[in-house]
Coordinates of C-alpha atoms and ligand atoms in Angstrom, one line a residue:
X439 CA -39.0 114.8 -161.1
X440 CA -37.0 111.7 -161.8
X441 CA -35.6 109.5 -159.1
X442 CA -32.1 110.2 -160.3
X443 CA -32.4 113.9 -159.7
X444 CA -30.5 115.3 -156.8
X445 CA -32.4 116.9 -153.9
X446 CA -33.0 120.6 -154.2
X447 CA -31.1 121.3 -151.0
X448 CA -28.6 119.5 -148.9
X449 CA -29.7 121.2 -145.6
X450 CA -31.4 122.0 -143.4
X451 CA -33.6 118.9 -143.4
X452 CA -35.9 117.3 -140.9
X453 CA -33.5 117.2 -138.0
X454 CA -35.5 116.0 -135.0
X455 CA -34.2 112.4 -134.9
X456 CA -34.6 111.8 -138.6
X457 CA -36.9 109.0 -137.6
X458 CA -39.7 110.5 -139.6
X459 CA -37.7 110.6 -142.8
X460 CA -38.9 107.1 -143.9
X461 CA -42.5 107.9 -143.3
X462 CA -44.5 106.3 -146.1
X463 CA -46.8 109.4 -146.3
X464 CA -44.0 111.5 -147.9
X465 CA -44.6 112.3 -151.5
X466 CA -42.0 111.5 -154.1
X467 CA -40.9 115.2 -154.0
X468 CA -40.3 115.0 -150.3
X469 CA -38.5 111.7 -150.6
X470 CA -36.2 113.2 -153.2
X471 CA -35.5 116.1 -150.9
X472 CA -34.8 113.8 -147.9
X473 CA -32.8 111.4 -150.1
X474 CA -35.1 108.6 -149.1
X475 CA -36.4 108.1 -152.6
X476 CA -36.2 104.4 -153.4
X477 CA -35.6 103.5 -149.8
X478 CA -39.3 103.5 -149.0
X479 CA -42.0 101.3 -150.6
X480 CA -43.4 103.2 -153.6
X481 CA -47.0 103.9 -152.5
X482 CA -47.7 107.2 -150.7
X483 CA -49.9 106.3 -147.8
X484 CA -52.3 108.3 -145.7
X485 CA -52.2 108.3 -142.0
X486 CA -55.4 106.2 -141.9
X487 CA -53.7 103.5 -144.0
X488 CA -50.5 103.7 -141.9
X489 CA -52.6 103.5 -138.7
X490 CA -54.6 100.5 -140.0
X491 CA -51.3 98.6 -140.5
X492 CA -50.0 99.6 -137.1
X493 CA -53.2 98.6 -135.3
X494 CA -53.3 95.3 -137.1
X495 CA -49.7 94.6 -136.2
X496 CA -50.5 95.5 -132.6
X497 CA -53.5 93.1 -132.6
X498 CA -51.2 90.3 -133.8
X499 CA -49.1 90.6 -130.6
X500 CA -50.7 88.4 -128.1
X501 CA -49.3 89.8 -124.8
X502 CA -49.2 93.3 -123.4
X503 CA -45.4 93.2 -123.3
X504 CA -45.2 92.2 -127.0
X505 CA -47.5 95.2 -127.7
X506 CA -45.3 97.4 -125.6
X507 CA -42.2 96.3 -127.5
X508 CA -43.9 96.9 -130.8
X509 CA -44.7 100.5 -129.7
X510 CA -41.1 101.0 -128.5
X511 CA -40.0 100.0 -132.0
X512 CA -42.5 102.3 -133.7
X513 CA -41.4 105.2 -131.6
X514 CA -37.7 104.5 -132.4
X515 CA -38.3 104.2 -136.2
X516 CA -41.1 106.8 -136.8
X517 CA -41.6 109.1 -133.9
X518 CA -44.3 111.2 -135.6
X519 CA -46.3 108.2 -136.6
X520 CA -46.1 106.8 -133.1
X521 CA -47.5 110.1 -131.6
X522 CA -50.2 110.3 -134.3
X523 CA -51.3 106.8 -133.4
X524 CA -51.1 107.6 -129.7
X525 CA -53.1 110.8 -130.1
X526 CA -55.9 109.0 -132.0
X527 CA -56.0 106.0 -129.6
X528 CA -54.9 107.5 -126.3
X529 CA -57.4 105.5 -124.2
X530 CA -56.5 102.2 -125.8
X531 CA -52.7 102.7 -126.0
X532 CA -51.9 104.5 -122.8
X533 CA -52.3 101.3 -120.7
X534 CA -49.7 99.7 -123.1
X535 CA -47.0 102.4 -122.7
X536 CA -47.8 103.4 -119.2
X537 CA -49.5 101.7 -116.2
X538 CA -50.1 98.8 -116.0
X539 CA -47.9 97.4 -118.8
X540 CA -44.9 99.7 -118.0
X541 CA -44.8 98.0 -114.6
X542 CA -44.2 94.6 -116.1
X543 CA -41.8 96.1 -118.6
X544 CA -39.7 97.6 -115.8
X545 CA -39.7 94.3 -113.9
X546 CA -38.4 92.6 -117.0
X547 CA -36.4 95.5 -118.5
X548 CA -33.1 93.6 -118.3
X549 CA -34.7 90.8 -120.3
X550 CA -36.5 92.8 -122.9
X551 CA -34.1 95.7 -123.5
X552 CA -33.4 96.3 -127.2
X553 CA -32.2 99.9 -127.4
X554 CA -31.4 102.8 -125.1
X555 CA -34.1 105.5 -124.9
X556 CA -32.6 108.0 -122.4
X557 CA -29.5 108.7 -120.3
X558 CA -28.0 106.6 -117.5
X559 CA -25.7 108.3 -115.0
X560 CA -24.0 106.2 -112.3
X561 CA -22.6 107.0 -108.9
X562 CA -19.2 106.2 -110.3
X563 CA -19.7 109.1 -112.8
X564 CA -19.7 111.7 -110.1
X565 CA -17.4 114.6 -110.8
X566 CA -18.1 114.2 -114.6
X567 CA -21.8 114.6 -114.8
X568 CA -21.8 117.9 -116.6
X569 CA -19.4 116.5 -119.2
X570 CA -21.4 113.4 -119.8
X571 CA -24.6 115.4 -120.3
X572 CA -22.8 116.9 -123.4
X573 CA -23.3 113.4 -125.0
X574 CA -27.0 114.1 -125.2
X575 CA -27.4 115.6 -128.7
X576 CA -30.5 117.7 -128.3
X577 CA -31.8 120.7 -126.5
X578 CA -33.9 119.5 -123.5
X579 CA -36.9 121.3 -122.0
X580 CA -38.2 118.6 -119.8
X581 CA -36.6 115.7 -118.0
X582 CA -38.0 113.0 -115.7
X583 CA -35.5 111.5 -113.3
X584 CA -35.7 108.3 -111.3
X585 CA -33.3 106.3 -109.2
X586 CA -35.6 103.3 -109.7
X587 CA -35.9 102.7 -106.0
X588 CA -39.8 102.6 -105.8
X589 CA -41.2 101.9 -109.2
X590 CA -45.0 102.0 -109.0
X591 CA -45.8 99.6 -106.3
X592 CA -43.2 97.1 -107.4
X593 CA -40.3 98.1 -105.2
X594 CA -36.7 98.8 -106.0
X595 CA -36.0 97.9 -109.6
X596 CA -32.7 99.8 -110.0
X597 CA -32.0 100.9 -113.6
X598 CA -34.8 98.7 -114.8
X599 CA -36.9 101.7 -113.7
X600 CA -36.0 103.5 -116.9
X601 CA -39.4 102.5 -118.3
X602 CA -41.0 105.1 -116.0
X603 CA -39.2 108.3 -117.3
X604 CA -39.6 107.0 -120.9
X605 CA -43.4 106.4 -120.3
X606 CA -44.0 109.6 -118.5
X607 CA -42.2 111.7 -121.1
X608 CA -44.2 109.9 -123.9
X609 CA -47.3 111.2 -122.1
X610 CA -45.7 114.7 -121.8
X611 CA -45.6 114.7 -125.6
X612 CA -48.9 113.0 -126.2
X613 CA -50.9 115.0 -123.6
X614 CA -49.2 118.4 -123.5
X615 CA -47.3 118.6 -126.8
X616 CA -43.8 118.9 -125.4
X617 CA -41.6 118.1 -128.4
X618 CA -40.4 114.5 -128.2
X619 CA -36.8 115.7 -129.0
X620 CA -36.9 118.1 -126.1
X621 CA -37.5 115.4 -123.5
X622 CA -34.8 113.5 -121.6
X623 CA -35.6 110.2 -119.8
X624 CA -32.9 110.0 -117.1
X625 CA -32.1 107.1 -114.8
X626 CA -29.5 107.5 -112.1
X627 CA -27.8 104.3 -111.1
X628 CA -27.1 104.6 -107.4
X629 CA -27.0 100.9 -106.8
X630 CA -30.1 98.9 -105.8
X631 CA -31.4 97.1 -102.8
X632 CA -32.8 94.4 -105.1
X633 CA -30.5 91.5 -104.5
X634 CA -32.1 89.3 -107.2
X635 CA -31.5 91.9 -109.8
X636 CA -27.9 92.6 -108.6
X637 CA -27.2 88.9 -109.1
X638 CA -29.0 88.5 -112.5
X639 CA -26.4 88.3 -115.3
X640 CA -28.7 90.3 -117.6
X641 CA -29.1 93.2 -115.2
X642 CA -27.6 96.4 -116.7
X643 CA -26.9 98.6 -113.6
X644 CA -24.2 98.6 -110.9
X645 CA -24.2 95.4 -108.8
X646 CA -23.8 97.3 -105.6
X647 CA -26.3 98.1 -102.8
X648 CA -28.0 101.5 -102.8
X649 CA -25.7 104.3 -101.8
X650 CA -26.3 106.1 -98.5
X651 CA -28.6 109.1 -98.1
X652 CA -25.6 111.5 -97.9
X653 CA -24.0 110.0 -101.0
X654 CA -27.3 110.3 -102.8
X655 CA -27.6 114.0 -101.8
X656 CA -24.1 114.8 -103.0
X657 CA -24.7 113.1 -106.3
X658 CA -28.1 114.9 -106.8
X659 CA -26.5 118.3 -105.9
X660 CA -24.0 117.8 -108.7
X661 CA -26.7 116.5 -111.1
X662 CA -29.1 119.4 -110.6
X663 CA -26.3 121.9 -111.2
X664 CA -25.1 120.1 -114.3
X665 CA -28.6 119.8 -115.8
X666 CA -29.4 123.5 -115.3
X667 CA -26.0 124.5 -116.6
X668 CA -26.3 122.4 -119.7
X669 CA -29.9 123.4 -120.4
X670 CA -30.9 126.6 -118.6
X671 CA -34.7 126.7 -118.3
X672 CA -35.0 122.9 -118.0
X673 CA -37.9 121.6 -115.9
X674 CA -37.0 118.6 -113.8
X675 CA -39.5 116.1 -112.6
X676 CA -38.5 113.6 -109.8
X677 CA -40.3 110.3 -110.1
X678 CA -40.5 107.1 -108.1
X679 CA -37.8 107.7 -105.5
X680 CA -38.3 105.7 -102.3
X681 CA -37.7 108.7 -100.2
X682 CA -38.5 111.8 -102.2
X683 CA -38.8 114.4 -99.4
X684 CA -35.2 115.5 -98.9
X685 CA -34.8 116.4 -102.6
X686 CA -38.1 118.4 -102.6
X687 CA -36.9 120.3 -99.5
X688 CA -33.5 120.9 -100.9
X689 CA -34.2 121.8 -104.5
X690 CA -37.7 123.3 -104.8
X691 CA -36.7 126.8 -104.2
X692 CA -33.5 126.6 -106.1
X693 CA -34.4 124.9 -109.4
X694 CA -37.5 124.5 -111.6
X695 CA -38.4 121.1 -110.2
X696 CA -41.2 119.2 -108.7
X697 CA -41.9 115.7 -107.4
X698 CA -44.7 114.0 -109.3
X699 CA -45.5 111.3 -106.7
X700 CA -46.0 113.8 -103.9
X701 CA -47.1 116.9 -105.6
X702 CA -48.5 115.7 -109.0
X703 CA -50.5 112.9 -107.2
X704 CA -51.7 115.3 -104.6
X705 CA -53.0 117.6 -107.3
X706 CA -54.7 115.0 -109.4
X707 CA -56.5 113.5 -106.4
X708 CA -57.6 116.9 -105.2
X709 CA -58.9 117.6 -108.7
X710 CA -61.1 114.5 -108.6
X711 CA -61.9 114.9 -104.9
X712 CA -63.4 118.3 -105.4
X713 CA -65.9 116.7 -107.8
X714 CA -66.4 113.7 -105.5
X715 CA -67.2 116.0 -102.5
X716 CA -69.8 117.8 -104.7
X717 CA -71.3 114.5 -105.8
X718 CA -71.3 112.9 -102.3
X719 CA -73.8 115.4 -101.0
X720 CA -71.7 115.7 -97.8
X721 CA -70.3 119.1 -97.1
X722 CA -66.5 119.3 -97.0
X723 CA -66.5 119.9 -93.2
X724 CA -68.2 116.6 -92.5
X725 CA -65.8 114.4 -94.4
X726 CA -63.4 111.9 -92.7
X727 CA -60.7 110.1 -94.6
X728 CA -59.0 106.8 -93.9
X729 CA -55.8 106.3 -95.9
X730 CA -54.2 102.9 -96.4
X731 CA -50.5 103.7 -97.0
X732 CA -48.7 106.6 -95.4
X733 CA -45.9 106.9 -97.9
X734 CA -44.9 109.7 -100.2
X735 CA -48.0 109.6 -102.3
X736 CA -50.5 109.1 -99.4
X737 CA -49.1 112.0 -97.4
X738 CA -48.7 114.2 -100.6
X739 CA -52.4 113.6 -101.4
X740 CA -53.6 114.3 -97.9
X741 CA -51.6 117.5 -97.5
X742 CA -53.2 118.9 -100.7
X743 CA -56.7 117.8 -99.5
X744 CA -55.9 119.8 -96.3
X745 CA -55.1 122.8 -98.5
X746 CA -58.5 122.3 -100.3
X747 CA -60.3 122.1 -96.9
X748 CA -58.6 125.3 -95.7
X749 CA -59.8 127.0 -98.9
X750 CA -63.3 125.8 -98.1
X751 CA -63.0 127.7 -94.8
X752 CA -62.0 124.9 -92.5
X753 CA -59.2 125.8 -90.0
X754 CA -56.0 123.9 -90.6
X755 CA -56.0 122.1 -87.2
X756 CA -59.5 120.8 -87.9
X757 CA -58.7 119.9 -91.5
X758 CA -55.6 117.9 -90.4
X759 CA -57.8 115.9 -87.9
X760 CA -59.9 114.6 -90.7
X761 CA -57.3 112.0 -91.7
X762 CA -56.4 108.6 -90.2
X763 CA -53.4 106.9 -91.8
X764 CA -52.6 103.2 -91.7
X765 CA -49.2 102.0 -92.7
X766 CA -47.6 98.5 -92.4
X767 CA -47.5 98.9 -88.6
X768 CA -51.2 99.9 -88.2
X769 CA -52.8 103.2 -87.4
X770 CA -50.2 106.0 -87.4
X771 CA -50.3 107.4 -83.9
X772 CA -47.9 109.4 -81.8
X773 CA -47.8 106.8 -79.1
X774 CA -47.5 103.5 -80.9
X775 CA -43.9 103.0 -79.9
X776 CA -42.0 103.2 -83.1
X777 CA -40.1 106.2 -84.5
X778 CA -42.3 107.7 -87.0
X779 CA -40.8 108.9 -90.3
X780 CA -40.8 112.7 -90.3
X781 CA -43.4 113.0 -93.1
X782 CA -46.0 111.0 -91.1
X783 CA -45.8 113.1 -87.9
X784 CA -48.2 115.9 -89.2
X785 CA -51.0 113.4 -89.5
X786 CA -50.2 111.1 -86.6
X787 CA -53.2 110.8 -84.2
X788 CA -53.0 111.8 -80.6
X789 CA -56.6 111.1 -79.8
X790 CA -56.5 107.3 -79.8
X791 CA -56.6 107.0 -76.0
X792 CA -53.7 104.5 -76.2
X793 CA -55.6 102.2 -78.5
X794 CA -53.6 101.0 -81.6
X795 CA -55.5 99.7 -84.6
X796 CA -53.9 97.0 -86.7
X797 CA -56.9 96.1 -88.7
X798 CA -58.4 98.3 -91.4
X799 CA -61.9 96.9 -90.8
X800 CA -61.8 97.8 -87.1
X801 CA -60.5 101.3 -87.9
X802 CA -63.4 101.8 -90.3
X803 CA -65.8 100.9 -87.5
X804 CA -64.1 103.4 -85.2
X805 CA -63.7 106.3 -87.7
X806 CA -66.9 105.9 -89.8
X807 CA -65.1 107.4 -92.8
X808 CA -66.7 109.0 -95.8
X809 CA -63.5 108.5 -97.8
X810 CA -61.2 105.5 -98.3
X811 CA -57.9 106.0 -100.2
X812 CA -55.4 103.3 -101.1
X813 CA -51.8 104.2 -101.6
X814 CA -50.4 101.1 -100.0
X815 CA -49.2 98.9 -102.8
X816 CA -51.3 96.1 -101.3
X817 CA -53.5 94.6 -104.1
X818 CA -57.0 93.6 -102.9
X819 CA -56.7 95.3 -99.5
X820 CA -60.2 96.8 -100.0
X821 CA -61.9 93.4 -99.8
X822 CA -65.6 92.7 -99.7
X823 CA -65.9 93.3 -96.0
X824 CA -64.2 96.7 -96.2
X825 CA -66.3 97.9 -99.2
X826 CA -69.5 96.7 -97.7
X827 CA -68.8 98.6 -94.5
X828 CA -68.2 101.8 -96.5
X829 CA -71.5 101.2 -98.3
X830 CA -73.3 100.8 -95.0
X831 CA -71.9 104.0 -93.6
X832 CA -72.4 106.2 -96.6
X833 CA -74.9 106.9 -99.4
X834 CA -72.0 107.7 -101.8
X835 CA -68.7 106.3 -100.3
X836 CA -65.6 107.8 -101.9
X837 CA -63.4 104.8 -102.8
X838 CA -60.0 105.6 -104.4
X839 CA -57.7 102.5 -104.8
X840 CA -54.8 104.4 -106.2
X841 CA -51.9 102.0 -106.1
X842 CA -50.2 100.9 -109.4
X843 CA -50.0 98.9 -111.4
X844 CA -53.4 97.1 -111.6
X845 CA -52.1 94.1 -109.7
X846 CA -51.5 96.4 -106.7
X847 CA -54.8 98.2 -106.9
X848 CA -56.6 97.9 -103.5
X849 CA -59.7 96.8 -105.4
X850 CA -61.0 96.6 -108.9
X851 CA -63.8 98.8 -110.2
X852 CA -66.1 95.8 -110.5
X853 CA -65.5 94.9 -106.8
X854 CA -66.1 98.4 -105.7
X855 CA -69.4 98.7 -107.7
X856 CA -70.6 95.3 -106.7
X857 CA -70.0 95.6 -102.9
X858 CA -71.3 99.2 -102.7
X859 CA -74.4 98.4 -104.8
X860 CA -73.1 100.8 -107.5
X861 CA -73.1 103.8 -105.2
X862 CA -69.4 104.4 -104.8
X863 CA -67.6 107.5 -106.2
X864 CA -64.6 105.7 -107.6
X865 CA -61.2 106.5 -109.1
X866 CA -58.2 104.1 -109.4
X867 CA -54.5 104.7 -110.3
X868 CA -54.6 102.2 -113.2
X869 CA -57.4 102.0 -115.7
X870 CA -60.3 99.6 -115.3
X871 CA -63.0 98.8 -117.9
X872 CA -66.5 100.2 -117.8
X873 CA -69.1 97.8 -116.5
X874 CA -72.9 97.4 -116.7
X875 CA -74.6 97.6 -113.3
X876 CA -78.3 98.0 -112.6
X877 CA -79.1 98.6 -116.2
X878 CA -76.5 101.4 -116.5
X879 CA -73.0 101.6 -118.0
X880 CA -70.7 102.8 -115.2
X881 CA -67.3 104.2 -116.1
X882 CA -64.5 104.4 -113.6
X883 CA -62.4 107.6 -113.0
X884 CA -58.6 107.3 -113.4
X885 CA -57.0 109.2 -110.5
X886 CA -53.5 109.2 -112.1
X887 CA -51.1 112.0 -112.1
X888 CA -51.0 111.9 -115.9
X889 CA -53.9 114.3 -115.8
X890 CA -51.7 117.0 -114.3
X891 CA -48.0 116.5 -114.7
X892 CA -48.0 117.3 -118.5
X893 CA -49.7 120.7 -117.8
X894 CA -47.5 121.4 -114.8
X895 CA -44.4 120.8 -117.0
X896 CA -45.7 122.7 -120.0
X897 CA -46.9 125.6 -117.8
X898 CA -43.4 125.9 -116.2
X899 CA -41.7 125.7 -119.6
X900 CA -43.9 128.3 -121.3
X901 CA -43.8 130.8 -118.4
X902 CA -40.0 130.1 -117.9
X903 CA -40.8 129.7 -114.2
X904 CA -37.8 129.9 -111.9
X905 CA -39.5 127.5 -109.5
X906 CA -42.5 125.2 -109.4
X907 CA -44.4 126.7 -106.5
X908 CA -47.1 125.0 -104.4
X909 CA -49.6 127.5 -105.8
X910 CA -48.8 126.3 -109.3
X911 CA -49.3 122.7 -108.2
X912 CA -52.6 123.6 -106.5
X913 CA -53.7 125.5 -109.6
X914 CA -53.3 122.3 -111.7
X915 CA -55.7 120.6 -109.3
X916 CA -58.3 123.4 -109.5
X917 CA -58.0 123.7 -113.2
X918 CA -58.4 119.9 -113.6
X919 CA -61.6 119.9 -111.5
X920 CA -63.1 122.6 -113.8
X921 CA -62.2 120.9 -117.1
X922 CA -65.1 118.4 -117.3
X923 CA -67.6 119.1 -120.0
X924 CA -71.4 119.1 -119.6
X925 CA -71.9 115.5 -120.5
X926 CA -69.1 114.3 -118.2
X927 CA -70.7 116.3 -115.3
X928 CA -74.2 115.0 -116.2
X929 CA -72.8 111.4 -116.2
X930 CA -71.3 112.0 -112.7
X931 CA -67.7 111.6 -113.8
X932 CA -64.9 112.8 -111.4
X933 CA -62.3 113.2 -114.2
X934 CA -62.7 114.2 -117.8
X935 CA -62.5 111.7 -120.6
X936 CA -58.9 110.8 -121.2
X937 CA -59.6 111.2 -124.9
X938 CA -59.8 114.9 -124.3
X939 CA -56.5 115.0 -122.5
X940 CA -54.9 117.6 -124.8
X941 CA -57.8 120.0 -124.2
X942 CA -57.6 119.3 -120.5
X943 CA -53.8 119.9 -120.5
X944 CA -54.3 123.4 -122.1
X945 CA -56.7 124.3 -119.2
X946 CA -54.2 122.9 -116.6
X947 CA -51.3 124.7 -118.3
X948 CA -53.1 128.0 -118.3
X949 CA -53.9 127.6 -114.5
X950 CA -50.2 126.8 -113.8
X951 CA -49.0 129.8 -115.8
X952 CA -51.4 132.1 -114.1
X953 CA -50.2 130.9 -110.7
X954 CA -46.6 131.3 -111.7
X955 CA -47.5 134.9 -112.7
X956 CA -49.2 135.5 -109.4
X957 CA -46.2 134.2 -107.5
X958 CA -43.9 136.3 -109.6
X959 CA -41.7 133.3 -110.6
X960 CA -42.6 133.7 -114.4
X961 CA -40.0 135.2 -116.8
X962 CA -42.2 136.0 -119.8
X963 CA -44.0 139.3 -118.9
X964 CA -45.8 139.5 -122.3
X965 CA -47.9 136.5 -121.3
X966 CA -49.3 138.4 -118.3
X967 CA -51.4 140.8 -120.4
X968 CA -52.9 138.1 -122.6
X969 CA -56.6 137.3 -122.0
X970 CA -57.3 133.6 -121.1
X971 CA -58.5 133.0 -124.6
X972 CA -55.3 134.4 -126.1
X973 CA -53.2 132.5 -123.6
X974 CA -55.0 129.3 -124.6
X975 CA -54.3 130.0 -128.2
X976 CA -50.6 130.7 -127.4
X977 CA -50.3 127.4 -125.5
X978 CA -51.9 125.4 -128.3
X979 CA -49.6 127.0 -130.8
X980 CA -46.7 126.0 -128.7
X981 CA -47.7 122.4 -128.5
X982 CA -46.1 119.8 -130.8
X983 CA -48.6 118.4 -133.2
X984 CA -47.6 115.0 -134.6
X985 CA -50.1 115.6 -137.4
X986 CA -48.4 118.8 -138.5
X987 CA -44.9 119.1 -137.2
X988 CA -43.9 122.6 -138.2
X989 CA -40.7 122.9 -136.3
X990 CA -37.3 121.7 -137.5
X991 CA -38.6 121.7 -141.0
X992 CA -36.9 124.0 -143.5
X993 CA -39.1 126.4 -145.3
X994 CA -38.2 124.7 -148.5
X995 CA -39.4 121.3 -147.2
X996 CA -42.6 122.8 -145.6
X997 CA -43.3 124.4 -149.0
X998 CA -42.7 121.1 -150.7
X999 CA -45.1 119.2 -148.4
X1000 CA -47.7 121.9 -148.7
X1001 CA -47.4 122.0 -152.5
X1002 CA -47.9 118.3 -152.7
X1003 CA -51.0 118.6 -150.7
X1004 CA -52.4 121.5 -152.7
X1005 CA -52.2 123.7 -149.5
X1006 CA -49.4 125.9 -150.5
X1007 CA -48.2 128.0 -147.6
X1008 CA -50.9 126.8 -145.3
X1009 CA -50.7 124.9 -142.0
X1010 CA -53.9 123.1 -142.2
X1011 CA -52.6 120.0 -140.5
X1012 CA -52.0 116.5 -141.6
X1013 CA -55.6 115.8 -142.7
X1014 CA -55.3 118.4 -145.4
X1015 CA -51.9 117.2 -146.3
X1016 CA -53.1 113.6 -146.3
X1017 CA -56.0 114.3 -148.6
X1018 CA -53.5 115.9 -151.0
X1019 CA -51.2 113.0 -150.7
X1020 CA -53.9 110.5 -151.4
X1021 CA -54.5 112.2 -154.7
X1022 CA -50.8 112.5 -155.7
X1023 CA -49.6 109.5 -157.7
X1024 CA -46.1 108.2 -157.0
X1025 CA -43.6 108.3 -159.8
Ligands
NAI1581 N1 -52.5 107.1 -108.8 C1 -51.4 107.8 -108.9 O1 -51.3 108.7 -109.7 C2 -50.2 107.4 -108.1 C3 -50.1 106.2 -107.4 N2 -49.0 105.9 -106.7 C4 -49.0 104.5 -106.1 O2 -49.1 104.6 -104.7 C5 -48.4 103.5 -104.1 C6 -47.6 104.0 -103.0 O3 -46.6 104.9 -103.4 P1 -45.7 105.7 -102.4 O4 -46.5 106.3 -101.4 O5 -44.7 106.5 -103.1 O6 -44.9 104.4 -101.8 P2 -44.3 104.3 -100.3 O7 -43.4 103.1 -100.3 O8 -43.7 105.6 -99.9 O9 -45.5 104.1 -99.4 C7 -46.2 102.9 -99.2 C8 -47.0 102.9 -97.9 O10 -47.8 101.8 -97.8 C9 -47.6 101.2 -96.5 N3 -47.9 99.8 -96.5 C10 -47.2 98.8 -97.0 N4 -47.7 97.6 -96.7 C11 -48.8 97.9 -96.0 C12 -49.8 97.1 -95.4 N5 -49.8 95.7 -95.5 N6 -50.9 97.7 -94.8 C13 -50.9 99.0 -94.7 N7 -50.0 99.8 -95.2 C14 -49.0 99.3 -95.9 C15 -46.2 101.5 -96.2 O11 -46.0 101.4 -94.8 C16 -46.1 102.9 -96.7 O12 -46.6 103.8 -95.7 C17 -47.7 102.8 -105.2 O13 -48.4 101.7 -105.6 C18 -47.7 103.8 -106.4 O14 -47.8 103.2 -107.6 C19 -48.0 106.7 -106.5 C20 -48.0 107.9 -107.1 C21 -49.1 108.3 -108.0
PYR1582 C1 -48.5 107.0 -111.3 C2 -47.3 107.1 -110.5 O1 -46.6 108.1 -110.6 C3 -46.9 106.0 -109.7 O2 -47.7 105.0 -109.5 O3 -45.8 106.1 -109.1
MG1583 MG1 -44.7 107.7 -109.8

């Protein structure tokens, strides 16, 4: 074919975002078809060659933020290549698009912004939300919403919080294969309590203080209705709200929604906790947990551990008493003299005999806990003294510093290992490197909701669930705990290798779908009769594969790609296609 020939068809073409059109892996025939012939350098390049260039470019960037920006650019210009690169390097790249780097990116969002990557809806837009949603050009299956009011452990960052929905949804695509063009990062601009941002000339949100709780509720009522009207079947994840409880209460039985910080975090920690309990050698009934931080994540985690204890045969009243919470005012007790937020009351102690504990160290002496959880946003709070105490009390202390990003982690992996003589059962919210200790290579667990939210979302989408029930959330935890392979179990890991996240997400998705069916909230009866094996195959088939994007490609184009690769009519994936491409000479 000569470059001057017209393409064989005007439409339909690759329509996702057209960002894959300039992919240098396309053959001359495909370029002709896409009308990109001559607009792309002549050589046809395999993914391996493309990846080599991307990784070299990434290595040339000296700071995490520069690397983050390069990956934002890659996603905007070649979405499939971005996801191929991410799939092949998930362990190395996740810290650059998610915690910890996304934390710094959000803090500096107003300085580093180059292009919009989602929707912004402001309080002043109320009354028109449904109409504004029409401006989003694609069909949406999954949205992540934040109001930016508690971004990781970094406080209220207003609309700078957009990095979080963008990062979470990139993981939805990378980990569970939700199509990138079916995701909507959504930031609602309800004002911010962050005065410095309000006064910064580069800040891109409203320069007003945060609206009241009543105003927020009215706005969210309109938004939830608008979203489900515009995209019936949409799954809505709430993320990083300072006070997430009213929305959970109000919407969980009305819409297909969940809150990731309360419910997703609870599930991921139960998933690892089940394995930690087994490894600790201490039966569930003998565990005692001290939590530093009694916010949405802390209470969400503890509530789900209570559910686990109950399933282990421990009565609820006894299970509830296994928790001691410390917040910024000390041990949470019923008689400490301040008005407790409603979510803390369930775990507030009434057996403290009037004694109030301000110091974590003294509380540890008093409780003698087997478990220490950190969801406090206080970096370094698990200091040498605290860790040493935990090691003195327990053979295998459970140490979970879960605050994000890394700077807010209550301790590092190295500190936990060193001060517990390598005996701790450890998971942190942000990743830490493996370390050598006592002649062994020790690898930390990452107790981050990224292990479950992709499967919760995909399970709800596939089963067309009317609601995300608590059983679906709990099922994600149980499924996660069973997803470790023999080697991971033998090595004493609490969570599976993140490099297997797509396999793990299939297991989690299946568990979530089965729970939806059990609760009768599913709307795809055909899936009920499938065996687990067949359901897994169905889930995998449904997942977007950046190496072999079959959707939104016309038959003609698919044929053209397959012909070029010598795989006519087959869907063997990019590797097959790439091998073919490498052999085909450019014109
Ligand atoms: N690993 C994971 O998957 C997740 C981690 N997180 C992290 O958990 C942290 C907390 O999140 P939320 O509970 O939503 O925030 P939050 O603001 O609702 O709660 C923070 C809690 O820490 C307490 N606190 C603050 N200063 C303290 C101090 N000096 N001593 C003792 N307690 C203190 C507060 O009183 C409050 O109870 C954040 O860093 C967040 O990034 C949250 C969700 C998921
Ligand atoms: C991981 C997460 O959701 C958080 O730190 O808020
Ligand atoms: Mg969060």
